[in-house]
Amino acid sequence: MSRSPHRARAVIDANHVGRLESLADAASARLPDVAEPLFAKLATARIASGRQMPADVVTMGTALTYRDDISGREQDVILVWPELADIGQGAISVLTPIGTALLGLPVGGSVNWMTRTGHKRALTVLRLGIVSEAA
């Protein structure tokens, strides 16, 4: 029996907030379609630090498997800072629409998001892998 996915409020590591805000600020003039969702996520997220940060939440450096809820396809990725992004290796930048959508989601959490081409998508985080703070 599978759990039904749920919409969850994002939880963001307090150690990452400053850098995420700086990235959104820097992107706001040339990539507003990327910056605005990140600003919105930061404005509505619960900020947690230390022991308050849940272990089952996608944060920077998290390896994870998500399901595209429209196609049913599962994908393994790692959420990384922009300079470490390499789509060929499954390393997706937090400054992409899908990266921003994944940021802060718990296992079992779902989110609707918009691609850069304006297509609506939905995904659910299925499981987390090893977390690497270096990423």
PDB file of C-alpha atoms in Angstrom, residues 60 64 66 77-82 84-87 89-96 98-100 102:
ATOM      1  CA  MET A  60      21.855  21.368  -0.759  1.00  0.00           C
ATOM      2  CA  LEU A  64      17.342  11.904  -4.014  1.00  0.00           C
ATOM      3  CA  TYR A  66      11.733  11.792  -7.266  1.00  0.00           C
ATOM      4  CA  VAL A  77      19.455  13.569  -8.921  1.00  0.00           C
ATOM      5  CA  ILE A  78      21.601  15.601  -6.545  1.00  0.00           C
ATOM      6  CA  LEU A  79      20.611  19.168  -5.641  1.00  0.00           C
ATOM      7  CA  VAL A  80      23.700  21.397  -5.950  1.00  0.00           C
ATOM      8  CA  TRP A  81      24.858  24.988  -6.061  1.00  0.00           C
ATOM      9  CA  PRO A  82      24.912  26.446  -9.612  1.00  0.00           C
ATOM     10  CA  LEU A  84      28.507  22.371  -9.453  1.00  0.00           C
ATOM     11  CA  ALA A  85      25.591  21.651 -11.790  1.00  0.00           C
ATOM     12  CA  ASP A  86      26.134  18.911 -14.365  1.00  0.00           C
ATOM     13  CA  ILE A  87      22.921  17.551 -15.817  1.00  0.00           C
ATOM     14  CA  GLN A  89      25.814  13.515 -13.910  1.00  0.00           C
ATOM     15  CA  GLY A  90      22.357  14.210 -12.444  1.00  0.00           C
ATOM     16  CA  ALA A  91      23.588  17.250 -10.509  1.00  0.00           C
ATOM     17  CA  ILE A  92      20.846  19.870 -10.813  1.00  0.00           C
ATOM     18  CA  SER A  93      21.233  23.477  -9.799  1.00  0.00           C
ATOM     19  CA  VAL A  94      19.037  25.048  -7.165  1.00  0.00           C
ATOM     20  CA  LEU A  95      18.719  27.902  -9.688  1.00  0.00           C
ATOM     21  CA  THR A  96      16.652  25.807 -12.081  1.00  0.00           C
ATOM     22  CA  ILE A  98      13.069  21.874 -10.755  1.00  0.00           C
ATOM     23  CA  GLY A  99      15.915  22.575  -8.314  1.00  0.00           C
ATOM     24  CA  THR A 100      13.915  25.313  -6.629  1.00  0.00           C
ATOM     25  CA  LEU A 102      12.775  20.252  -4.842  1.00  0.00           C
TER      26      LEU A 102
END
